[in-house]
Structure formats: structure tokens, C-alpha cells
Short mmCIF file of C-alpha atoms in Angstrom, two decimals:
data_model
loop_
_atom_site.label_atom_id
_atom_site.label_comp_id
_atom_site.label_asym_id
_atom_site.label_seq_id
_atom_site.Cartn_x
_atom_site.Cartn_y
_atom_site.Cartn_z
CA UNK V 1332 83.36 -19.19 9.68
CA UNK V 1333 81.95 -22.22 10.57
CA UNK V 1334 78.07 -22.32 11.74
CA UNK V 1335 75.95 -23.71 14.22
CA UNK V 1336 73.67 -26.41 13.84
CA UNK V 1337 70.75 -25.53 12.34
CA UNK V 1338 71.29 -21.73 11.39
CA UNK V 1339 71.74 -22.20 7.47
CA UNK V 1340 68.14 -23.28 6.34
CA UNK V 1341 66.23 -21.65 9.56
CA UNK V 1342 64.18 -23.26 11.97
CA UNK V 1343 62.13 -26.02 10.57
CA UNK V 1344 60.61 -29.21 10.48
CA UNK V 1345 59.21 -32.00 8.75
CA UNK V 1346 55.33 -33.87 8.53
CA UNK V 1347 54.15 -36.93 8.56
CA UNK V 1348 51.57 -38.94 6.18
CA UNK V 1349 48.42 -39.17 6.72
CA UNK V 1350 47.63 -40.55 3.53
CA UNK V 1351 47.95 -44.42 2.63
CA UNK V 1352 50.65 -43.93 -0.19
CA UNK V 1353 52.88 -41.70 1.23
CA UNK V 1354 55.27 -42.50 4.23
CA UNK V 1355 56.83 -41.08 7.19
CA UNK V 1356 60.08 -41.29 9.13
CA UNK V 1357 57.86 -42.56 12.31
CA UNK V 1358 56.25 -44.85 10.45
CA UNK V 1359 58.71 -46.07 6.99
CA UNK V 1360 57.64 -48.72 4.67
CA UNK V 1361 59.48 -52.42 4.88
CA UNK V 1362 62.27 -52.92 2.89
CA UNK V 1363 62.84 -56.32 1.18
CA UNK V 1364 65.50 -58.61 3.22
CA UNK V 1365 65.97 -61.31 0.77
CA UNK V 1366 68.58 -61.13 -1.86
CA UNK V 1367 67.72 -60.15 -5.54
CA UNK V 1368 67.48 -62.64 -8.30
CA UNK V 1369 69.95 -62.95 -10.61
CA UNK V 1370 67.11 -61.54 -13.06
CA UNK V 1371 66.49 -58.59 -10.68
CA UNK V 1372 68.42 -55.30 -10.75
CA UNK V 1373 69.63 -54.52 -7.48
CA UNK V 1374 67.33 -52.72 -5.24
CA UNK V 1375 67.86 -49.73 -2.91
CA UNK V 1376 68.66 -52.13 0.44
CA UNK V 1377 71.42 -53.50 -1.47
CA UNK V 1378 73.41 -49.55 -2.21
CA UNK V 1379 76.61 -49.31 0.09
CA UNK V 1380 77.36 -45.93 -0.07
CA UNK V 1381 80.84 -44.23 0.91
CA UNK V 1382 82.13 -40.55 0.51
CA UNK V 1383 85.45 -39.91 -0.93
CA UNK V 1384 86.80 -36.40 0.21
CA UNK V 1385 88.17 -34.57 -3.05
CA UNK V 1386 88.23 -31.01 -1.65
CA UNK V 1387 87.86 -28.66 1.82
CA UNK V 1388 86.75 -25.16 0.42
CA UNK V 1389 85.29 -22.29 2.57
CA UNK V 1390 81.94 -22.97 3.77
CA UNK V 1391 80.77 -24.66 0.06
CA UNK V 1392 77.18 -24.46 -0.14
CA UNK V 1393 76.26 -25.11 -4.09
CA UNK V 1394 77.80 -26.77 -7.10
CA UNK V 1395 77.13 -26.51 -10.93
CA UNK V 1396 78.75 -27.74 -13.86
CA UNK V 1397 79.44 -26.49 -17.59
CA UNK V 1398 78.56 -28.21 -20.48
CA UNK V 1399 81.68 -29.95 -22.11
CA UNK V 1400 83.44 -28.32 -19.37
CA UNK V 1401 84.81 -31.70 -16.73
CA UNK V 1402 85.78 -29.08 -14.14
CA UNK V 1403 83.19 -29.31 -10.82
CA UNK V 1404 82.05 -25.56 -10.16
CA UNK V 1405 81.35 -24.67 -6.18
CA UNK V 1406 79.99 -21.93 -4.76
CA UNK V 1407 81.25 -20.70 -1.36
CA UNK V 1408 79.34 -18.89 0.79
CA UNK V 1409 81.15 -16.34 1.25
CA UNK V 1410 81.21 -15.01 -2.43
CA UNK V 1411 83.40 -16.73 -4.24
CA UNK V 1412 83.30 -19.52 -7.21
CA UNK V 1413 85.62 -21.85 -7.73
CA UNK V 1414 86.44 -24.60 -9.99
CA UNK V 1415 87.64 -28.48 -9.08
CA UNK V 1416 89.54 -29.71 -11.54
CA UNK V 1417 91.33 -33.56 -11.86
CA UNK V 1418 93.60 -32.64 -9.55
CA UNK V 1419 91.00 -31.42 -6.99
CA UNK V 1420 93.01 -28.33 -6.30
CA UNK V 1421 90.20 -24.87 -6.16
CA UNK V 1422 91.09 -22.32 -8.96
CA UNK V 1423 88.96 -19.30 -7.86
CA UNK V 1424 87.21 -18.03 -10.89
CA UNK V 1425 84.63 -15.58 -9.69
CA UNK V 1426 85.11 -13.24 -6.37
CA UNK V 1427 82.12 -11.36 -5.15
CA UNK V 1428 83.42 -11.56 -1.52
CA UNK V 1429 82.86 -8.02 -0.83
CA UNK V 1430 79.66 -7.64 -2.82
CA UNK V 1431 77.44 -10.68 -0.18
CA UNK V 1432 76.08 -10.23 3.48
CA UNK V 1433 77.63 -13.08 5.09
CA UNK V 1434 74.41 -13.33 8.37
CA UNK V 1435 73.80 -17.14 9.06
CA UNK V 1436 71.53 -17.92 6.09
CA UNK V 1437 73.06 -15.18 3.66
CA UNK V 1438 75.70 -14.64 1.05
CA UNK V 1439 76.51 -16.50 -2.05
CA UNK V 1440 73.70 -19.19 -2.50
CA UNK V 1441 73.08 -20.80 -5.31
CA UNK V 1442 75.04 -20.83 -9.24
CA UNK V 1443 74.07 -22.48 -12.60
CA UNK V 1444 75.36 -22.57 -16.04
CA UNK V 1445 73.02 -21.50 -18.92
CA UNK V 1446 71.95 -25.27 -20.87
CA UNK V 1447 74.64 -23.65 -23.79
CA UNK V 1448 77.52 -22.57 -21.11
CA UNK V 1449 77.36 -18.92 -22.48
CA UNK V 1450 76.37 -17.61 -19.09
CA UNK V 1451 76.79 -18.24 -15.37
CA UNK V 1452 73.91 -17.14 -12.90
CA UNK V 1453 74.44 -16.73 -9.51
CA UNK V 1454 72.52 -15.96 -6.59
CA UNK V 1455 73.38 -14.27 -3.35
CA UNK V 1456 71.86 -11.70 -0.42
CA UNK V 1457 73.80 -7.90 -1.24
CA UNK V 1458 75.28 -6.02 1.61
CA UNK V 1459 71.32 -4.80 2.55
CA UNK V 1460 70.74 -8.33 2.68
CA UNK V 1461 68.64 -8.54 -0.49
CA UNK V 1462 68.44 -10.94 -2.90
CA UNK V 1463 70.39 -10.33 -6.84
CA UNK V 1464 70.47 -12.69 -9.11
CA UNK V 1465 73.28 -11.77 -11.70
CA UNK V 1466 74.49 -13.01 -15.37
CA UNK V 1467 77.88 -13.36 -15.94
CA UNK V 1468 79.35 -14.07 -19.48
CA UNK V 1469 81.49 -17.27 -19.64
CA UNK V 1470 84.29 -18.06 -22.60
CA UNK V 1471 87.04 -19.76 -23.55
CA UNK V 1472 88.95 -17.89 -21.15
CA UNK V 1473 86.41 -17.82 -18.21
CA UNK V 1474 84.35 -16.09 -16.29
CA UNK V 1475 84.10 -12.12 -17.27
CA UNK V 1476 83.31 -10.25 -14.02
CA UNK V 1477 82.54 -7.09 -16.35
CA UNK V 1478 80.08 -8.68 -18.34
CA UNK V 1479 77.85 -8.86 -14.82
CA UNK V 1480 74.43 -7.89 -15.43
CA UNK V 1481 71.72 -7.71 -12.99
CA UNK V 1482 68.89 -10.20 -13.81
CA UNK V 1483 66.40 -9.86 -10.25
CA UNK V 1484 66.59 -8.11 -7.28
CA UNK V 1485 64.05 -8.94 -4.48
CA UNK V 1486 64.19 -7.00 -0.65
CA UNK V 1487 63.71 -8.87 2.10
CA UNK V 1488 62.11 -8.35 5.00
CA UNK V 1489 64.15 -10.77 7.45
CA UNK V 1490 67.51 -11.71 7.49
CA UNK V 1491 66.61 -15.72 6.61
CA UNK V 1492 64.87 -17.84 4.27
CA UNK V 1493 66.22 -16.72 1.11
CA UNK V 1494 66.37 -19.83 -0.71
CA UNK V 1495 69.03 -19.03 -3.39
CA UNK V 1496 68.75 -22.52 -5.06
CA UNK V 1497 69.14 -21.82 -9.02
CA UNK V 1498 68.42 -24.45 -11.79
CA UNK V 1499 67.40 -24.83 -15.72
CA UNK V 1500 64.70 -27.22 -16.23
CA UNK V 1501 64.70 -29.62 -18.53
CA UNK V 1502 62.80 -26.86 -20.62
CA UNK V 1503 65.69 -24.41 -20.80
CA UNK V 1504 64.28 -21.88 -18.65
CA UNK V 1505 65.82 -20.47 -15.65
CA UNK V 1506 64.23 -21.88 -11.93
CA UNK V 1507 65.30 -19.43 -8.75
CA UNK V 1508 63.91 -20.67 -5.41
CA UNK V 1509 62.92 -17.76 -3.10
CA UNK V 1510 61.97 -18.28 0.67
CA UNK V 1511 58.90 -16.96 2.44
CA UNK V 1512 60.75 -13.21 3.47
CA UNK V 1513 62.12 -15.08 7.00
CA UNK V 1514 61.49 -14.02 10.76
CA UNK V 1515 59.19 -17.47 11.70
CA UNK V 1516 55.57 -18.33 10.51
CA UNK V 1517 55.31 -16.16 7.81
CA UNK V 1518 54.26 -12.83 9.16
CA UNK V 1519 53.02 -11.16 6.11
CA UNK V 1520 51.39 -13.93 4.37
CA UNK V 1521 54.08 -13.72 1.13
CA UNK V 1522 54.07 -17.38 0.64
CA UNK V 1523 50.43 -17.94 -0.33
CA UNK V 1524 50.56 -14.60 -2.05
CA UNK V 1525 50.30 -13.81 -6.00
CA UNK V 1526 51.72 -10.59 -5.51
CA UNK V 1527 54.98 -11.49 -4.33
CA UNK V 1528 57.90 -13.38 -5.30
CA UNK V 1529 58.71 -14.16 -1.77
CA UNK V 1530 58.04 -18.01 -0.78
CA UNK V 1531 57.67 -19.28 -4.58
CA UNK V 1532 59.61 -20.96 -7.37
CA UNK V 1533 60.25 -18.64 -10.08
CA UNK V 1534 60.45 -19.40 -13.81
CA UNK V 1535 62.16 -17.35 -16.81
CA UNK V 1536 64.18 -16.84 -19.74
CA UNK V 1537 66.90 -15.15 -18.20
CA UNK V 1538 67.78 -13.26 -21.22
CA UNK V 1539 66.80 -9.23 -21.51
CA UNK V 1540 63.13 -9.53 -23.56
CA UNK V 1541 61.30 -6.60 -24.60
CA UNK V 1542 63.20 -3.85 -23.02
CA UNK V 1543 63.48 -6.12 -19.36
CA UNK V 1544 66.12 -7.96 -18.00
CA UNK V 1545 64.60 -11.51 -18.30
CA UNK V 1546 61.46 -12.71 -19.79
CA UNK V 1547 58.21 -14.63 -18.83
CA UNK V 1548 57.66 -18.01 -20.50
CA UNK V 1549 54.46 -17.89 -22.52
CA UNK V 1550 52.95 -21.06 -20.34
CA UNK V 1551 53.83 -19.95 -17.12
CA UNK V 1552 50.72 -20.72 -15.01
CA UNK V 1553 49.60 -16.79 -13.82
CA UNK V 1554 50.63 -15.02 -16.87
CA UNK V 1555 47.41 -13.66 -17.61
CA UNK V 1556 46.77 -13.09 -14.30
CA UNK V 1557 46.26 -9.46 -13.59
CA UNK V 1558 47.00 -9.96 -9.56
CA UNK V 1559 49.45 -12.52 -10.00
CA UNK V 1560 53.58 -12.14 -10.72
CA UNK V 1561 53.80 -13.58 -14.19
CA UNK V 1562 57.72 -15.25 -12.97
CA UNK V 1563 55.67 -17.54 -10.44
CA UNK V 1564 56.06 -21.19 -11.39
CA UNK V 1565 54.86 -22.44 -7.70
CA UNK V 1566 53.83 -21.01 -4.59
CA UNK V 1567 53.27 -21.49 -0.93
CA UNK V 1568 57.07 -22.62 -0.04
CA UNK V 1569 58.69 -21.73 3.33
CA UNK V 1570 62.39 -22.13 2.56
CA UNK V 1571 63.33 -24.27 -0.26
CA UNK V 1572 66.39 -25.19 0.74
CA UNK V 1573 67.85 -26.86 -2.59
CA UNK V 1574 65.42 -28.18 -5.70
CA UNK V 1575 66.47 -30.24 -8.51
CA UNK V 1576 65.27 -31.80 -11.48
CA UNK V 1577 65.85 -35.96 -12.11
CA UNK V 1578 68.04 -35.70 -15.25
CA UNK V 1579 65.97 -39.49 -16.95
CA UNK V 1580 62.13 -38.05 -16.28
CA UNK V 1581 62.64 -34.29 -15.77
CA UNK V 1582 60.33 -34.54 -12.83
CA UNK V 1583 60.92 -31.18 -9.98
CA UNK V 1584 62.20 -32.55 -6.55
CA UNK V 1585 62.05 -29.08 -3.76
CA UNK V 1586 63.46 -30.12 -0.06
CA UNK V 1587 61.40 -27.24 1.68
CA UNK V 1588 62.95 -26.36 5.47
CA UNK V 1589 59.79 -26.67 8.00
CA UNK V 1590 59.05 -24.13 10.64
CA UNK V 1591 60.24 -26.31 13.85
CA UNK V 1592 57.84 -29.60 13.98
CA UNK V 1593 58.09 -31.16 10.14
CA UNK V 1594 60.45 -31.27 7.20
CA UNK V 1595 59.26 -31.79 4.04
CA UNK V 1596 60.22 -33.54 0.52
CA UNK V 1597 57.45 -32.38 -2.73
CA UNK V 1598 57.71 -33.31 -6.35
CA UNK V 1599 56.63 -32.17 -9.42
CA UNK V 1600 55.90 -34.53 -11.94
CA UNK V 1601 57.18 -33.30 -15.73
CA UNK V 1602 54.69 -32.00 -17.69
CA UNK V 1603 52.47 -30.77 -14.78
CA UNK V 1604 51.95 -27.11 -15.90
CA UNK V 1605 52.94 -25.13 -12.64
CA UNK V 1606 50.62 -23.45 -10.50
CA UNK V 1607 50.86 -25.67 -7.64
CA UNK V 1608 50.65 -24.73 -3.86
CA UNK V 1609 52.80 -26.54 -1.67
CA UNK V 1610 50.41 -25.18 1.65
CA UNK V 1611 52.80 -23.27 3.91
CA UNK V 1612 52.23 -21.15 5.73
CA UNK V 1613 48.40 -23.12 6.00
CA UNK V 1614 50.69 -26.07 6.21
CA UNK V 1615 53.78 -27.71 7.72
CA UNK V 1616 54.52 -30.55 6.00
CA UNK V 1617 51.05 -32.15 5.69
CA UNK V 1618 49.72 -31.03 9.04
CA UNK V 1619 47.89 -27.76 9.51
CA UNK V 1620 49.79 -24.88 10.79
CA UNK V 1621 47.59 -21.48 10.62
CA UNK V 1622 44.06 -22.98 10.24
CA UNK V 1623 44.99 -25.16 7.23
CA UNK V 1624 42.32 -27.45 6.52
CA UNK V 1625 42.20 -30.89 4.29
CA UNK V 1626 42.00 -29.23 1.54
CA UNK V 1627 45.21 -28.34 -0.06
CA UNK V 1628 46.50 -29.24 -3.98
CA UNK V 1629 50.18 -30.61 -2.97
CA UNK V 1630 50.88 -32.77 -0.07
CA UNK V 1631 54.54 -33.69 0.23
CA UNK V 1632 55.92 -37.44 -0.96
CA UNK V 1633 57.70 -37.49 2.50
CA UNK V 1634 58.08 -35.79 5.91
CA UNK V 1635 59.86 -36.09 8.83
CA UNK V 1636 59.61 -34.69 12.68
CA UNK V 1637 62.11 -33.05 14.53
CA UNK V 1638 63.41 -35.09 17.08
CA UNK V 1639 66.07 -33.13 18.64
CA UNK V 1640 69.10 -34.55 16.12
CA UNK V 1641 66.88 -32.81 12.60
CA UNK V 1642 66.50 -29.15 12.46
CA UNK V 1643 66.39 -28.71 8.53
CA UNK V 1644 66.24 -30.99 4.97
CA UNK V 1645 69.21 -30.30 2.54
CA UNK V 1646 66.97 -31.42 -0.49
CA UNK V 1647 69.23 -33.81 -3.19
CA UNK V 1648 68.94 -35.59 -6.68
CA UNK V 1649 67.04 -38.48 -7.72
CA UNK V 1650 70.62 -40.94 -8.64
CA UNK V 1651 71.18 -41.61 -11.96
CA UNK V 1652 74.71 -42.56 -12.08
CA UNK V 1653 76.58 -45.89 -12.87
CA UNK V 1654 79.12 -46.00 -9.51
CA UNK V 1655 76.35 -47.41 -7.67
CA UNK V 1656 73.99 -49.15 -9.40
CA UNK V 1657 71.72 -50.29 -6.03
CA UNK V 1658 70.90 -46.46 -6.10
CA UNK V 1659 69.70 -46.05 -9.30
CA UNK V 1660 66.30 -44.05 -9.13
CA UNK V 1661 66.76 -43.40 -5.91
CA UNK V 1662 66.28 -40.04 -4.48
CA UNK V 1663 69.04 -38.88 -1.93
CA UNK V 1664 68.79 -36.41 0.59
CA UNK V 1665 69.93 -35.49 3.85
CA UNK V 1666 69.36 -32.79 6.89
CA UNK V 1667 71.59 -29.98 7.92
CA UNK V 1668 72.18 -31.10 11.66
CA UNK V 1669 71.44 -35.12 11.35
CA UNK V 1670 73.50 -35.12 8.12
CA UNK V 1671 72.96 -38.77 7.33
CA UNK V 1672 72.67 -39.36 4.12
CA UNK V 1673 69.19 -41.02 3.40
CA UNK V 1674 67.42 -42.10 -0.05
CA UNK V 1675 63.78 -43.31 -0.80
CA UNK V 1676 62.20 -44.17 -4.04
CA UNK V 1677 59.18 -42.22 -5.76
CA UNK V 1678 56.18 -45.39 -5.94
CA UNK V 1679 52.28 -44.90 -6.49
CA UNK V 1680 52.76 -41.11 -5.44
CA UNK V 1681 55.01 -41.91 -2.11
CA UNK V 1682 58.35 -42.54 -0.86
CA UNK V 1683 58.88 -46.50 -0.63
CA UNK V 1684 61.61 -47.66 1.14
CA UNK V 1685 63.48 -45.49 2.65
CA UNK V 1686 66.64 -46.23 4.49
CA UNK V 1687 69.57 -44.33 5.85
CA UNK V 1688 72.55 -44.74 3.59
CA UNK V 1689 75.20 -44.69 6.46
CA UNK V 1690 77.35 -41.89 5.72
CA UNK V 1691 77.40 -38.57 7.74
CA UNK V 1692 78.33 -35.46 6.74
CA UNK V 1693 78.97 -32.39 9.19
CA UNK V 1694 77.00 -29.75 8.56
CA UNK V 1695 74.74 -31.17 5.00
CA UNK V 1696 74.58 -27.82 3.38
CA UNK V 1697 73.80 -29.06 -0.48
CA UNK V 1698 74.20 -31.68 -2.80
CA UNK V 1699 75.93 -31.40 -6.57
CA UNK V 1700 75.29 -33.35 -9.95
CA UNK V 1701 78.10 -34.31 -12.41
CA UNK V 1702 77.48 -34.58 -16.08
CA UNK V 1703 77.55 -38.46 -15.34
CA UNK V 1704 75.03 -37.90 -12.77
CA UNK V 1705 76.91 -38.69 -10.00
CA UNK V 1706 76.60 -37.50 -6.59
CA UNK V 1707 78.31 -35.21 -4.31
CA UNK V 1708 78.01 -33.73 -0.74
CA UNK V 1709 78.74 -30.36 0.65
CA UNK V 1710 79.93 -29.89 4.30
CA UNK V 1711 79.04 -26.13 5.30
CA UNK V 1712 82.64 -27.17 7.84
CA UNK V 1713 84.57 -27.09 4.33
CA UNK V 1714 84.44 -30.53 2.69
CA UNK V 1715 83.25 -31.68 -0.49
CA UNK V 1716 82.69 -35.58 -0.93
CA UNK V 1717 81.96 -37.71 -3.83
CA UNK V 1718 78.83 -40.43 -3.07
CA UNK V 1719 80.96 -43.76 -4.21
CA UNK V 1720 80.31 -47.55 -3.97
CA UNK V 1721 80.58 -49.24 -0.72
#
């Protein structure tokens, strides 16, 4: 099943800047148009980008890779795993077809390998339509479906905004993105909530601790919180619609999907301690939504508007690869229904000169990592490219 435009990450949008070091797609900072020194790297105007087709899967929406494994790992959306090898031919490894609701923003969303490739998580909407996050024991043979055990199981309310991104941090613990609970504007307030794991970025040792099935890192920011979910690593996020960490400063990039005016790009800097609010539902993008005021902890590093061709970011990976050395440092990103491929770099707290890379890709749904860093693209329409030089 191929979707429509615009039904995987929900209605959204992006914001624009209002403050002096941060930029928006209205209003994006000059590039440089002279040619770099021979004592000057090359700089982001220079990257020629191209995408090199290695596989057309069913509806892939999230990749993941194994340490010392070279096989590319891909989730499909409709519940299966499967592995790209050299030859770029899928070997399914993992089928939980008829174990996922397959609405327009459900199913299988989101996979990761633990930092030791013992364990595969995954993370996918259940036949109610609620969110499980499972553990699945990985060896020298594969994947062991009977090994599954159930990590965290959250209802939802709404049949959208489930996030499903899942990521270790540069820490070794266990990120799972979770959307606001759906329907549009957040109707019961989850996102700004303590009390709920809806609309926050979660943080754990995914490993059964004291007699539960995961356990709470002894620094997470509301730990000793009595009103507060210990898991909660950040809060007030609408749909965060792919996160990842830059691989060379271990800072926390989150593309969070707008309501249906502004898109937004945040980061995290490494070492920040957690706890921060990211403003929806008070916010949309940086612009006030339900009676935000100035006041807020977290403004994004970029925003866009909708202008009939954007309806939702596909958040990406800062580039730290060799094939294309003008991208280096770069942060690369797209939207589901533009699906231009775009890139900015991360400058005195904004995004400095951005450009669009040229590529388009039907459908953006995600973005994937290789153990070199390199980049790949996921078409929601079945194709899986490889970000090469120009």
C-alpha cells in the first residue's frame, strides 16, 4: 500500500525565527558564492548530492545497523525486518506482519540494535493500535522470534502521532520517541504533561531491573519527581517524526511534525542533562499556538511554513561520512510531501546556510546511518537510496 501525501507523520507544520541567530525557510541566511581556497575545506554550497537506488522494499520506513554486522537492516511498515546485504537483495529476518495495525501512521516504526548487537528493539502500533516496544535476542544465527520480550506498552488515544523513532545515545541507553496521543492540537494536554509518556522522548536501560522490564537511568531529569514519569528524557513534542544523534559530538537532533502552519528542527546539545520542553502544544514551531507566550526553554534551530508542497519534516543525521566531503557537518533532512533533500549547518545556536541539495525522493519517510556514517533515504513508495557524490 502506497500512501497519500502527507498521512504518515500527520498534519503539521513548521515556524519561523524570530530570533537573530536562528533562520527560517522565508527568510535563509546567504550562502558564500566564491570558491574555497585551496586552504579551505569545502563548504556546504559546494556538496553535489545524488541518490543511488540499492533496493525497493515494502513501504520502508526505518533502518538500523549491527555492530560488526555490514548488512543494512530496514524496517517495513508493514511488520517485517529485513536485511540488505552486498548484493542488495532483502533477506527477511523478522516477520511481525500479523502482530501491527497497518492505519496511515501505524505499524512497524522504528528498530535499533543494542550498542553490543545482543538485542534488537523494535517499535510498532499492536492490532488495538497501541504502542509495544519489544526485545528480540540476536546471534550468530539471527534474529530469535521466541526470545521476544515485551519492554513498553503505551495506549493511545488516536490513531496518529505515535512517533516510533528508536535510538541508543551515545550513553548506551535506549531513546523511544512517543507522539502527543494524535487526533489534532493535543486534546488532553499529554505533551506538556509529567504524567504521561505521550508527546516525550523517553530514556532507559532496556534491560529487566529490579523485578521490571527496563530500568530508569539514575540522571534522568524527573527521577525524583513524585508527579513526573521517571522514563521522561524531554517533553512537550507533537510528533517526532525521526531523532538522531551526530555520531562526532553526540549532540540530539528531533525533526518534530507541526500541527498544519510550521515544521520544526530542535537539538540537544551533549551533555545537556534532559528536562527540556520543546513548547507544543503552547507552541508550533516558535510561534504560539494555545496561548503560548515568550517564554519557553527550547526554541527550534529551524522552521519552516507550509506552503502547499510541505505537509511534514522527515528529521535526518548530521553527515559525517567521507563520499561527500562538502557535506561534512552538515545536517540533512527532508519533508514527507516536498521530499527534497535539504541540509543546514548548526552555527552560534542556528541553522546557517541552508540550501536544497537537489535530489527528490517520493514520499521522504526516514533517513538511515551506516557504520561509515553515510547516508541513506527511504521512499514510503518502496525505494531505498544511498546519498552519493554528485
Amino acid at each position: 500500500m502506497v500512501l497519500t501525501v502527507g498521512v504518515l507523520a500527520g498534519a503539521c507544520t513548521p515556524g519561523s525565527e524570530n530570533a537573530a541567530d536562528r533562520t527560517t525557510a522565508s527568510s535563509p541566511p546567504v550562502a558564500s558564492t566564491g570558491a574555497p581556497s585551496r586552504s579551505q575545506p569545502p563548504a556546504l554550497v559546494d556538496a553535489r548530492v545524488e541518490l543511488r537506488r540499492i533496493a525497493v522494499l515494502e513501504q520502508p520506513v526505518a533502518m538500523a545497523v549491527r555492530p560488526g554486522d555490514p548488512a543494512l537492516y530496514v524496517a517495513e511498515k508493514v511488520g517485517r525486518v529485513v536485511a540488505l546485504g552486498g548484493d542488495g537483495e532483502p533477506k527477511m529476518v523478522l516477520d511481525l506482519a500479523d502482530r501491527v495495525s497497518l492505519g496511515s501512521e501505524q505499524g512497524l516504526l522504528g528498530i535499533a540494535f543494542a550498542p553490543d548487537g545482543a538485542f534488537l528493539y523494535v517499535d510498532l502500533t499492536d492490532l488495538q493500535g497501541d504502542t509495544r516496544v519489544l526485545e528480540f535476542a540476536v546471534n550468530d544465527e539471527g534474529i530469535d522470534p521466541a526470545s521476544e520480550r515485551e519492554i513498553i506498552a503505551v495506549d493511545q488515544p488516536f490513531s496518529n502521532h505515535n512517533g516510533g523513532q528508536l535510538a541508543f545515545g551515545p550513553d548506551g541507553y535506549l531513546y523511544v520517541a512517543l507522539g502527543d496521543g494524535g487526533s489534532a492540537g493535543d486534546p488532553d494536554d499529554n505533551a506538556e504533561s509529567l504524567s504521561t509518556l505521550l508527546g516525550k522522548l523517553l530514556r532507559i536501560e532496556p534491560r529487566p531491573s529490579d523485578g521490571r522490564p527496563y530500568g530508569v537511568p539514575p540522571d534522568n531529569p524527573f527521577l525524583d519527581r513524585s508527579d513526573a514519569r521517571p522514563e521522561i528524557w524531554a517533553l512537550g513534542l507533537r510528533n517526532p517524526w525521526r531523532f538522531s544523534f551526530d555520531r562526532q559530538t553526540g549532540d540530539l537532533w528531533i525533526g518534530d511534525v507541526g500541527q498544519n502552519a510550521w515544521e520544526e528542527v530542535d537539538v540537544e546539545p551533549a551533555g545537556s542533562g534532559g528536562g527540556v520542553d520543546y513548547g507544543w502544544d503552547r507552541f508550533e514551531g516558535d510561534h504560539p499556538f494555545e496561548g503560548g507566550s515568550a517564554d519557553r526553554a527550547a526554541p527550534p534551530v529551524y522552521e519552516y511554513p507550509h506552503d502547499g508542497r510541505v505537509c511534514a519534516v522527515t528529521g535526518g543525521y548530521v553527515y559525517r561520512g567521507r563520499e561527500i566531503p562538502a557535506l561534512e557537518g552538515a545536517y540533512v533532512f527532508g519533508d514527507f510531501c516536498a521530499g527534497r533533500l535539504e541540509a543546514f549547518v548548526l552555527r552560534g545556536g542556528g541553522a546557517r546556510e541552508h540550501r536544497v541539495l537537489g535530489p527528490v525522493v517520493e514520499n521522504l519517510a526516514s533517513f538511515g546511518e551506516d557504520a561509515q556514517g553515510e547516508l541513506y533515504a527511504l521512499s514510503l513508495s518502496g525505494p531505498v537510496y544511498r546519498l552519493v557524490a554528485g
